[in-house]
Amino acid sequence: MFYISGTGKAIPSQIVTNNDLALYLDTNDEWITSRTGIKERRILKDHTENTVTLSAGAALEAMKNANLSAKDIDCVIVATASPIQPIPSTANLVAEMLGIHGPAFDINAACSGFVYGLSVAGGFFAQNMYENILLIGADSLSTYIDKHDRSTVILFGDGAGAVTLSATENPQAGLLGIDLSGDSSLAPILEVRNNNHPEIEENAESHLTMNGREVFKVAVRSVEKSIATTLDSANIKGQDVDWLLLHQANVRIIDAICERLDIDREKALTNIEKYGNTSAASIPILLAEVAEQNRFKDGDLLVFCGFGAGMTWGTCILRWFENK
Ligand code: ACO
């Protein structure tokens, strides 16, 4: 069994508001707010901020909150789709920066990465492999965005969130339910192609492309099914959920999911207005913010659900405990 022993977050210092975007794009605050719920996002200021530095910042905060030092961490997992280099992994670079020794690796499941990482870590705990795992969700999708594409630049922000996961004898702790799903035939509706992609011209810049309407439809359908299936398999009713932590992509998606699953909208936590869609970082940043406000109580039932490029989606259910 394991529990979330610490949480942390790191966000870039540069704030870009809807009005900032409207200064050079044919868009406006009203359109962006009503279609997405986003008011502003954080964007990397310069090369001193990147996926590795944000990951390390979030990790340090989580470790401090858990009273863990580098020598206590047995494994580092980073969920990211925007590493600063392909080899070695972001997790290796973060481990080196923080003085952590042991296995370190990345997971790329786009915006579902944190939930996929949670289930992988849960598997390690089920095998009694580790005492403490550092799991980070971090992305800097602004590095892939065409700043003049009003359909994507309004949506995404950069950031990192981290949790330390620690072994416990508490029989109520650990994952109560998991669903990892996806449909790779939908890959073209949201993608970033590298320069070495066979269909990309030499030296062409690679930008994120997205069919927003299709992503929206798939997200609502798949998230609803994933959460319902996972609750069902764990014998938990929608009304018994204390907190819903959905990937922060669009507040309208979150509204639709609550309505379809008959979950009280107030239980669905949001901070999308401040950060936009931070991809793999969105759920752990939200978790860290709410934990910081001491809003979770011992035994609270938390449902995490991510969805993103691939398409990938997945749900994890666990109870919140303050202490071992
Ligand atoms: N400002 C003003 N007008 C705009 C903007 C803008 N920023 N962007 C698009 N428009 C226009 C379009 O050109 C279109 O005009 P037209 O009717 O004259 O053609 C009109 O607004 C409607 O555009 P739609 O794309 O149909 O708008 P929609 O209501 O679908 O909202 C949005 C678009 C916000 C992108 C929505 O589809 C969405 O949120 N989709 C999900 C996206 C998502 O979750 N992506 C992340 C997945 S996670 C990951 O892995 C990264």
PDB file of N, CA and C in Angstrom, residues 252-318:
ATOM      1  N   ARG A 252     -15.528  23.667 -19.618  1.00  0.00           N
ATOM      2  CA  ARG A 252     -16.781  23.116 -20.156  1.00  0.00           C
ATOM      3  C   ARG A 252     -16.761  21.583 -20.169  1.00  0.00           C
ATOM      4  N   ILE A 253     -15.543  21.006 -20.361  1.00  0.00           N
ATOM      5  CA  ILE A 253     -15.425  19.537 -20.300  1.00  0.00           C
ATOM      6  C   ILE A 253     -15.709  19.083 -18.859  1.00  0.00           C
ATOM      7  N   ILE A 254     -15.161  19.809 -17.894  1.00  0.00           N
ATOM      8  CA  ILE A 254     -15.347  19.449 -16.482  1.00  0.00           C
ATOM      9  C   ILE A 254     -16.834  19.551 -16.104  1.00  0.00           C
ATOM     10  N   ASP A 255     -17.493  20.626 -16.549  1.00  0.00           N
ATOM     11  CA  ASP A 255     -18.932  20.788 -16.285  1.00  0.00           C
ATOM     12  C   ASP A 255     -19.719  19.607 -16.859  1.00  0.00           C
ATOM     13  N   ALA A 256     -19.398  19.256 -18.110  1.00  0.00           N
ATOM     14  CA  ALA A 256     -20.142  18.188 -18.787  1.00  0.00           C
ATOM     15  C   ALA A 256     -19.959  16.850 -18.074  1.00  0.00           C
ATOM     16  N   ILE A 257     -18.741  16.577 -17.614  1.00  0.00           N
ATOM     17  CA  ILE A 257     -18.470  15.300 -16.933  1.00  0.00           C
ATOM     18  C   ILE A 257     -19.271  15.213 -15.632  1.00  0.00           C
ATOM     19  N   CYS A 258     -19.275  16.297 -14.860  1.00  0.00           N
ATOM     20  CA  CYS A 258     -20.007  16.288 -13.580  1.00  0.00           C
ATOM     21  C   CYS A 258     -21.491  16.036 -13.838  1.00  0.00           C
ATOM     22  N   GLU A 259     -22.002  16.687 -14.864  1.00  0.00           N
ATOM     23  CA  GLU A 259     -23.421  16.532 -15.167  1.00  0.00           C
ATOM     24  C   GLU A 259     -23.733  15.084 -15.560  1.00  0.00           C
ATOM     25  N   ARG A 260     -22.881  14.513 -16.451  1.00  0.00           N
ATOM     26  CA  ARG A 260     -23.142  13.158 -16.932  1.00  0.00           C
ATOM     27  C   ARG A 260     -22.994  12.108 -15.826  1.00  0.00           C
ATOM     28  N   LEU A 261     -22.070  12.355 -14.882  1.00  0.00           N
ATOM     29  CA  LEU A 261     -21.836  11.347 -13.829  1.00  0.00           C
ATOM     30  C   LEU A 261     -22.615  11.641 -12.555  1.00  0.00           C
ATOM     31  N   ASP A 262     -23.406  12.720 -12.595  1.00  0.00           N
ATOM     32  CA  ASP A 262     -24.185  13.122 -11.432  1.00  0.00           C
ATOM     33  C   ASP A 262     -23.300  13.320 -10.205  1.00  0.00           C
ATOM     34  N   ILE A 263     -22.157  13.988 -10.449  1.00  0.00           N
ATOM     35  CA  ILE A 263     -21.261  14.330  -9.340  1.00  0.00           C
ATOM     36  C   ILE A 263     -21.405  15.828  -9.099  1.00  0.00           C
ATOM     37  N   ASP A 264     -21.575  16.181  -7.809  1.00  0.00           N
ATOM     38  CA  ASP A 264     -21.730  17.584  -7.421  1.00  0.00           C
ATOM     39  C   ASP A 264     -20.586  18.419  -8.017  1.00  0.00           C
ATOM     40  N   ARG A 265     -20.934  19.458  -8.771  1.00  0.00           N
ATOM     41  CA  ARG A 265     -19.913  20.265  -9.473  1.00  0.00           C
ATOM     42  C   ARG A 265     -18.881  20.844  -8.500  1.00  0.00           C
ATOM     43  N   GLU A 266     -19.315  21.108  -7.255  1.00  0.00           N
ATOM     44  CA  GLU A 266     -18.383  21.703  -6.277  1.00  0.00           C
ATOM     45  C   GLU A 266     -17.260  20.744  -5.888  1.00  0.00           C
ATOM     46  N   LYS A 267     -17.482  19.451  -6.163  1.00  0.00           N
ATOM     47  CA  LYS A 267     -16.437  18.462  -5.839  1.00  0.00           C
ATOM     48  C   LYS A 267     -15.350  18.417  -6.909  1.00  0.00           C
ATOM     49  N   ALA A 268     -15.647  18.991  -8.070  1.00  0.00           N
ATOM     50  CA  ALA A 268     -14.656  18.999  -9.154  1.00  0.00           C
ATOM     51  C   ALA A 268     -13.763  20.227  -8.990  1.00  0.00           C
ATOM     52  N   LEU A 269     -12.545  20.000  -8.579  1.00  0.00           N
ATOM     53  CA  LEU A 269     -11.622  21.103  -8.301  1.00  0.00           C
ATOM     54  C   LEU A 269     -11.116  21.705  -9.609  1.00  0.00           C
ATOM     55  N   THR A 270     -10.921  23.018  -9.614  1.00  0.00           N
ATOM     56  CA  THR A 270     -10.397  23.662 -10.824  1.00  0.00           C
ATOM     57  C   THR A 270      -9.420  24.780 -10.468  1.00  0.00           C
ATOM     58  N   ASN A 271      -8.443  24.947 -11.319  1.00  0.00           N
ATOM     59  CA  ASN A 271      -7.574  26.131 -11.237  1.00  0.00           C
ATOM     60  C   ASN A 271      -7.182  26.563 -12.656  1.00  0.00           C
ATOM     61  N   ILE A 272      -7.958  26.070 -13.631  1.00  0.00           N
ATOM     62  CA  ILE A 272      -7.644  26.312 -15.045  1.00  0.00           C
ATOM     63  C   ILE A 272      -7.608  27.807 -15.359  1.00  0.00           C
ATOM     64  N   GLU A 273      -8.395  28.605 -14.605  1.00  0.00           N
ATOM     65  CA  GLU A 273      -8.431  30.037 -14.898  1.00  0.00           C
ATOM     66  C   GLU A 273      -7.051  30.677 -14.753  1.00  0.00           C
ATOM     67  N   LYS A 274      -6.198  30.110 -13.873  1.00  0.00           N
ATOM     68  CA  LYS A 274      -4.882  30.717 -13.616  1.00  0.00           C
ATOM     69  C   LYS A 274      -3.759  30.134 -14.469  1.00  0.00           C
ATOM     70  N   TYR A 275      -3.908  28.859 -14.859  1.00  0.00           N
ATOM     71  CA  TYR A 275      -2.768  28.182 -15.498  1.00  0.00           C
ATOM     72  C   TYR A 275      -3.036  27.648 -16.901  1.00  0.00           C
ATOM     73  N   GLY A 276      -4.308  27.625 -17.351  1.00  0.00           N
ATOM     74  CA  GLY A 276      -4.621  27.005 -18.630  1.00  0.00           C
ATOM     75  C   GLY A 276      -4.368  25.512 -18.552  1.00  0.00           C
ATOM     76  N   ASN A 277      -4.121  24.908 -19.708  1.00  0.00           N
ATOM     77  CA  ASN A 277      -3.865  23.469 -19.780  1.00  0.00           C
ATOM     78  C   ASN A 277      -2.360  23.236 -19.677  1.00  0.00           C
ATOM     79  N   THR A 278      -1.927  22.704 -18.533  1.00  0.00           N
ATOM     80  CA  THR A 278      -0.483  22.459 -18.346  1.00  0.00           C
ATOM     81  C   THR A 278      -0.139  20.991 -18.605  1.00  0.00           C
ATOM     82  N   SER A 279      -0.998  20.303 -19.363  1.00  0.00           N
ATOM     83  CA  SER A 279      -0.731  18.933 -19.803  1.00  0.00           C
ATOM     84  C   SER A 279      -0.499  17.995 -18.604  1.00  0.00           C
ATOM     85  N   ALA A 280       0.598  17.256 -18.586  1.00  0.00           N
ATOM     86  CA  ALA A 280       0.813  16.258 -17.510  1.00  0.00           C
ATOM     87  C   ALA A 280       0.922  16.901 -16.132  1.00  0.00           C
ATOM     88  N   ALA A 281       1.132  18.216 -16.100  1.00  0.00           N
ATOM     89  CA  ALA A 281       1.300  18.900 -14.810  1.00  0.00           C
ATOM     90  C   ALA A 281      -0.025  19.316 -14.187  1.00  0.00           C
ATOM     91  N   SER A 282      -1.099  19.297 -14.967  1.00  0.00           N
ATOM     92  CA  SER A 282      -2.320  19.961 -14.478  1.00  0.00           C
ATOM     93  C   SER A 282      -2.884  19.304 -13.221  1.00  0.00           C
ATOM     94  N   ILE A 283      -2.935  17.980 -13.179  1.00  0.00           N
ATOM     95  CA  ILE A 283      -3.518  17.311 -12.003  1.00  0.00           C
ATOM     96  C   ILE A 283      -2.626  17.472 -10.768  1.00  0.00           C
ATOM     97  N   PRO A 284      -1.310  17.218 -10.857  1.00  0.00           N
ATOM     98  CA  PRO A 284      -0.505  17.391  -9.638  1.00  0.00           C
ATOM     99  C   PRO A 284      -0.383  18.845  -9.175  1.00  0.00           C
ATOM    100  N   ILE A 285      -0.467  19.817 -10.083  1.00  0.00           N
ATOM    101  CA  ILE A 285      -0.465  21.225  -9.640  1.00  0.00           C
ATOM    102  C   ILE A 285      -1.746  21.497  -8.845  1.00  0.00           C
ATOM    103  N   LEU A 286      -2.868  21.021  -9.373  1.00  0.00           N
ATOM    104  CA  LEU A 286      -4.160  21.204  -8.694  1.00  0.00           C
ATOM    105  C   LEU A 286      -4.129  20.532  -7.320  1.00  0.00           C
ATOM    106  N   LEU A 287      -3.618  19.313  -7.291  1.00  0.00           N
ATOM    107  CA  LEU A 287      -3.524  18.560  -6.028  1.00  0.00           C
ATOM    108  C   LEU A 287      -2.689  19.335  -5.011  1.00  0.00           C
ATOM    109  N   ALA A 288      -1.550  19.853  -5.458  1.00  0.00           N
ATOM    110  CA  ALA A 288      -0.643  20.567  -4.548  1.00  0.00           C
ATOM    111  C   ALA A 288      -1.313  21.823  -3.996  1.00  0.00           C
ATOM    112  N   GLU A 289      -2.030  22.536  -4.873  1.00  0.00           N
ATOM    113  CA  GLU A 289      -2.682  23.775  -4.412  1.00  0.00           C
ATOM    114  C   GLU A 289      -3.747  23.502  -3.365  1.00  0.00           C
ATOM    115  N   VAL A 290      -4.545  22.467  -3.606  1.00  0.00           N
ATOM    116  CA  VAL A 290      -5.645  22.174  -2.679  1.00  0.00           C
ATOM    117  C   VAL A 290      -5.096  21.585  -1.377  1.00  0.00           C
ATOM    118  N   ALA A 291      -4.044  20.778  -1.485  1.00  0.00           N
ATOM    119  CA  ALA A 291      -3.412  20.216  -0.270  1.00  0.00           C
ATOM    120  C   ALA A 291      -2.833  21.348   0.575  1.00  0.00           C
ATOM    121  N   GLU A 292      -2.245  22.317  -0.103  1.00  0.00           N
ATOM    122  CA  GLU A 292      -1.659  23.482   0.583  1.00  0.00           C
ATOM    123  C   GLU A 292      -2.727  24.242   1.393  1.00  0.00           C
ATOM    124  N   GLN A 293      -3.948  24.248   0.857  1.00  0.00           N
ATOM    125  CA  GLN A 293      -5.050  24.953   1.554  1.00  0.00           C
ATOM    126  C   GLN A 293      -5.693  24.080   2.627  1.00  0.00           C
ATOM    127  N   ASN A 294      -5.119  22.888   2.854  1.00  0.00           N
ATOM    128  CA  ASN A 294      -5.630  21.936   3.871  1.00  0.00           C
ATOM    129  C   ASN A 294      -7.099  21.582   3.663  1.00  0.00           C
ATOM    130  N   ARG A 295      -7.504  21.465   2.413  1.00  0.00           N
ATOM    131  CA  ARG A 295      -8.926  21.156   2.165  1.00  0.00           C
ATOM    132  C   ARG A 295      -9.212  19.657   2.175  1.00  0.00           C
ATOM    133  N   PHE A 296      -8.173  18.828   2.000  1.00  0.00           N
ATOM    134  CA  PHE A 296      -8.402  17.375   2.052  1.00  0.00           C
ATOM    135  C   PHE A 296      -8.394  16.912   3.503  1.00  0.00           C
ATOM    136  N   LYS A 297      -9.314  15.992   3.818  1.00  0.00           N
ATOM    137  CA  LYS A 297      -9.377  15.428   5.178  1.00  0.00           C
ATOM    138  C   LYS A 297      -8.997  13.947   5.105  1.00  0.00           C
ATOM    139  N   ASP A 298      -8.541  13.413   6.220  1.00  0.00           N
ATOM    140  CA  ASP A 298      -8.155  11.999   6.274  1.00  0.00           C
ATOM    141  C   ASP A 298      -9.277  11.096   5.758  1.00  0.00           C
ATOM    142  N   GLY A 299      -8.943  10.221   4.852  1.00  0.00           N
ATOM    143  CA  GLY A 299      -9.926   9.265   4.337  1.00  0.00           C
ATOM    144  C   GLY A 299     -10.747   9.778   3.169  1.00  0.00           C
ATOM    145  N   ASP A 300     -10.563  11.055   2.781  1.00  0.00           N
ATOM    146  CA  ASP A 300     -11.301  11.594   1.620  1.00  0.00           C
ATOM    147  C   ASP A 300     -11.009  10.746   0.376  1.00  0.00           C
ATOM    148  N   LEU A 301     -12.067  10.536  -0.417  1.00  0.00           N
ATOM    149  CA  LEU A 301     -11.930   9.741  -1.635  1.00  0.00           C
ATOM    150  C   LEU A 301     -11.631  10.669  -2.819  1.00  0.00           C
ATOM    151  N   LEU A 302     -10.463  10.470  -3.427  1.00  0.00           N
ATOM    152  CA  LEU A 302     -10.024  11.328  -4.539  1.00  0.00           C
ATOM    153  C   LEU A 302     -10.083  10.536  -5.847  1.00  0.00           C
ATOM    154  N   VAL A 303     -10.685  11.128  -6.861  1.00  0.00           N
ATOM    155  CA  VAL A 303     -10.702  10.506  -8.194  1.00  0.00           C
ATOM    156  C   VAL A 303      -9.875  11.370  -9.126  1.00  0.00           C
ATOM    157  N   PHE A 304      -8.833  10.770  -9.712  1.00  0.00           N
ATOM    158  CA  PHE A 304      -7.978  11.470 -10.673  1.00  0.00           C
ATOM    159  C   PHE A 304      -8.323  10.970 -12.066  1.00  0.00           C
ATOM    160  N   CYS A 305      -8.488  11.871 -13.015  1.00  0.00           N
ATOM    161  CA  CYS A 305      -8.743  11.411 -14.380  1.00  0.00           C
ATOM    162  C   CYS A 305      -8.060  12.344 -15.386  1.00  0.00           C
ATOM    163  N   GLY A 306      -7.238  11.742 -16.227  1.00  0.00           N
ATOM    164  CA  GLY A 306      -6.533  12.518 -17.249  1.00  0.00           C
ATOM    165  C   GLY A 306      -6.933  12.060 -18.644  1.00  0.00           C
ATOM    166  N   PHE A 307      -6.795  12.943 -19.614  1.00  0.00           N
ATOM    167  CA  PHE A 307      -6.990  12.559 -21.019  1.00  0.00           C
ATOM    168  C   PHE A 307      -6.084  13.435 -21.866  1.00  0.00           C
ATOM    169  N   GLY A 308      -5.645  12.894 -22.984  1.00  0.00           N
ATOM    170  CA  GLY A 308      -4.779  13.710 -23.823  1.00  0.00           C
ATOM    171  C   GLY A 308      -4.394  13.027 -25.109  1.00  0.00           C
ATOM    172  N   ALA A 309      -3.364  13.590 -25.736  1.00  0.00           N
ATOM    173  CA  ALA A 309      -2.931  13.122 -27.054  1.00  0.00           C
ATOM    174  C   ALA A 309      -2.673  11.629 -27.010  1.00  0.00           C
ATOM    175  N   GLY A 310      -2.871  11.031 -28.182  1.00  0.00           N
ATOM    176  CA  GLY A 310      -2.632   9.580 -28.276  1.00  0.00           C
ATOM    177  C   GLY A 310      -3.677   8.860 -29.107  1.00  0.00           C
ATOM    178  N   MET A 311      -4.986   9.026 -28.747  1.00  0.00           N
ATOM    179  CA  MET A 311      -5.520   9.582 -27.511  1.00  0.00           C
ATOM    180  C   MET A 311      -5.301   8.587 -26.357  1.00  0.00           C
ATOM    181  N   THR A 312      -5.054   9.174 -25.205  1.00  0.00           N
ATOM    182  CA  THR A 312      -4.900   8.395 -23.993  1.00  0.00           C
ATOM    183  C   THR A 312      -5.889   8.925 -22.965  1.00  0.00           C
ATOM    184  N   TRP A 313      -6.322   8.087 -22.081  1.00  0.00           N
ATOM    185  CA  TRP A 313      -7.093   8.567 -20.934  1.00  0.00           C
ATOM    186  C   TRP A 313      -7.016   7.519 -19.818  1.00  0.00           C
ATOM    187  N   GLY A 314      -7.341   7.944 -18.618  1.00  0.00           N
ATOM    188  CA  GLY A 314      -7.258   6.995 -17.509  1.00  0.00           C
ATOM    189  C   GLY A 314      -7.710   7.609 -16.207  1.00  0.00           C
ATOM    190  N   THR A 315      -8.071   6.707 -15.279  1.00  0.00           N
ATOM    191  CA  THR A 315      -8.592   7.112 -13.968  1.00  0.00           C
ATOM    192  C   THR A 315      -7.895   6.332 -12.860  1.00  0.00           C
ATOM    193  N   CYS A 316      -7.616   6.991 -11.760  1.00  0.00           N
ATOM    194  CA  CYS A 316      -7.120   6.326 -10.545  1.00  0.00           C
ATOM    195  C   CYS A 316      -7.942   6.833  -9.366  1.00  0.00           C
ATOM    196  N   ILE A 317      -8.283   5.929  -8.463  1.00  0.00           N
ATOM    197  CA  ILE A 317      -9.017   6.323  -7.246  1.00  0.00           C
ATOM    198  C   ILE A 317      -8.168   5.973  -6.038  1.00  0.00           C
ATOM    199  N   LEU A 318      -8.022   6.908  -5.130  1.00  0.00           N
ATOM    200  CA  LEU A 318      -7.343   6.589  -3.863  1.00  0.00           C
ATOM    201  C   LEU A 318      -7.851   7.483  -2.743  1.00  0.00           C
TER     202      LEU A 318
END
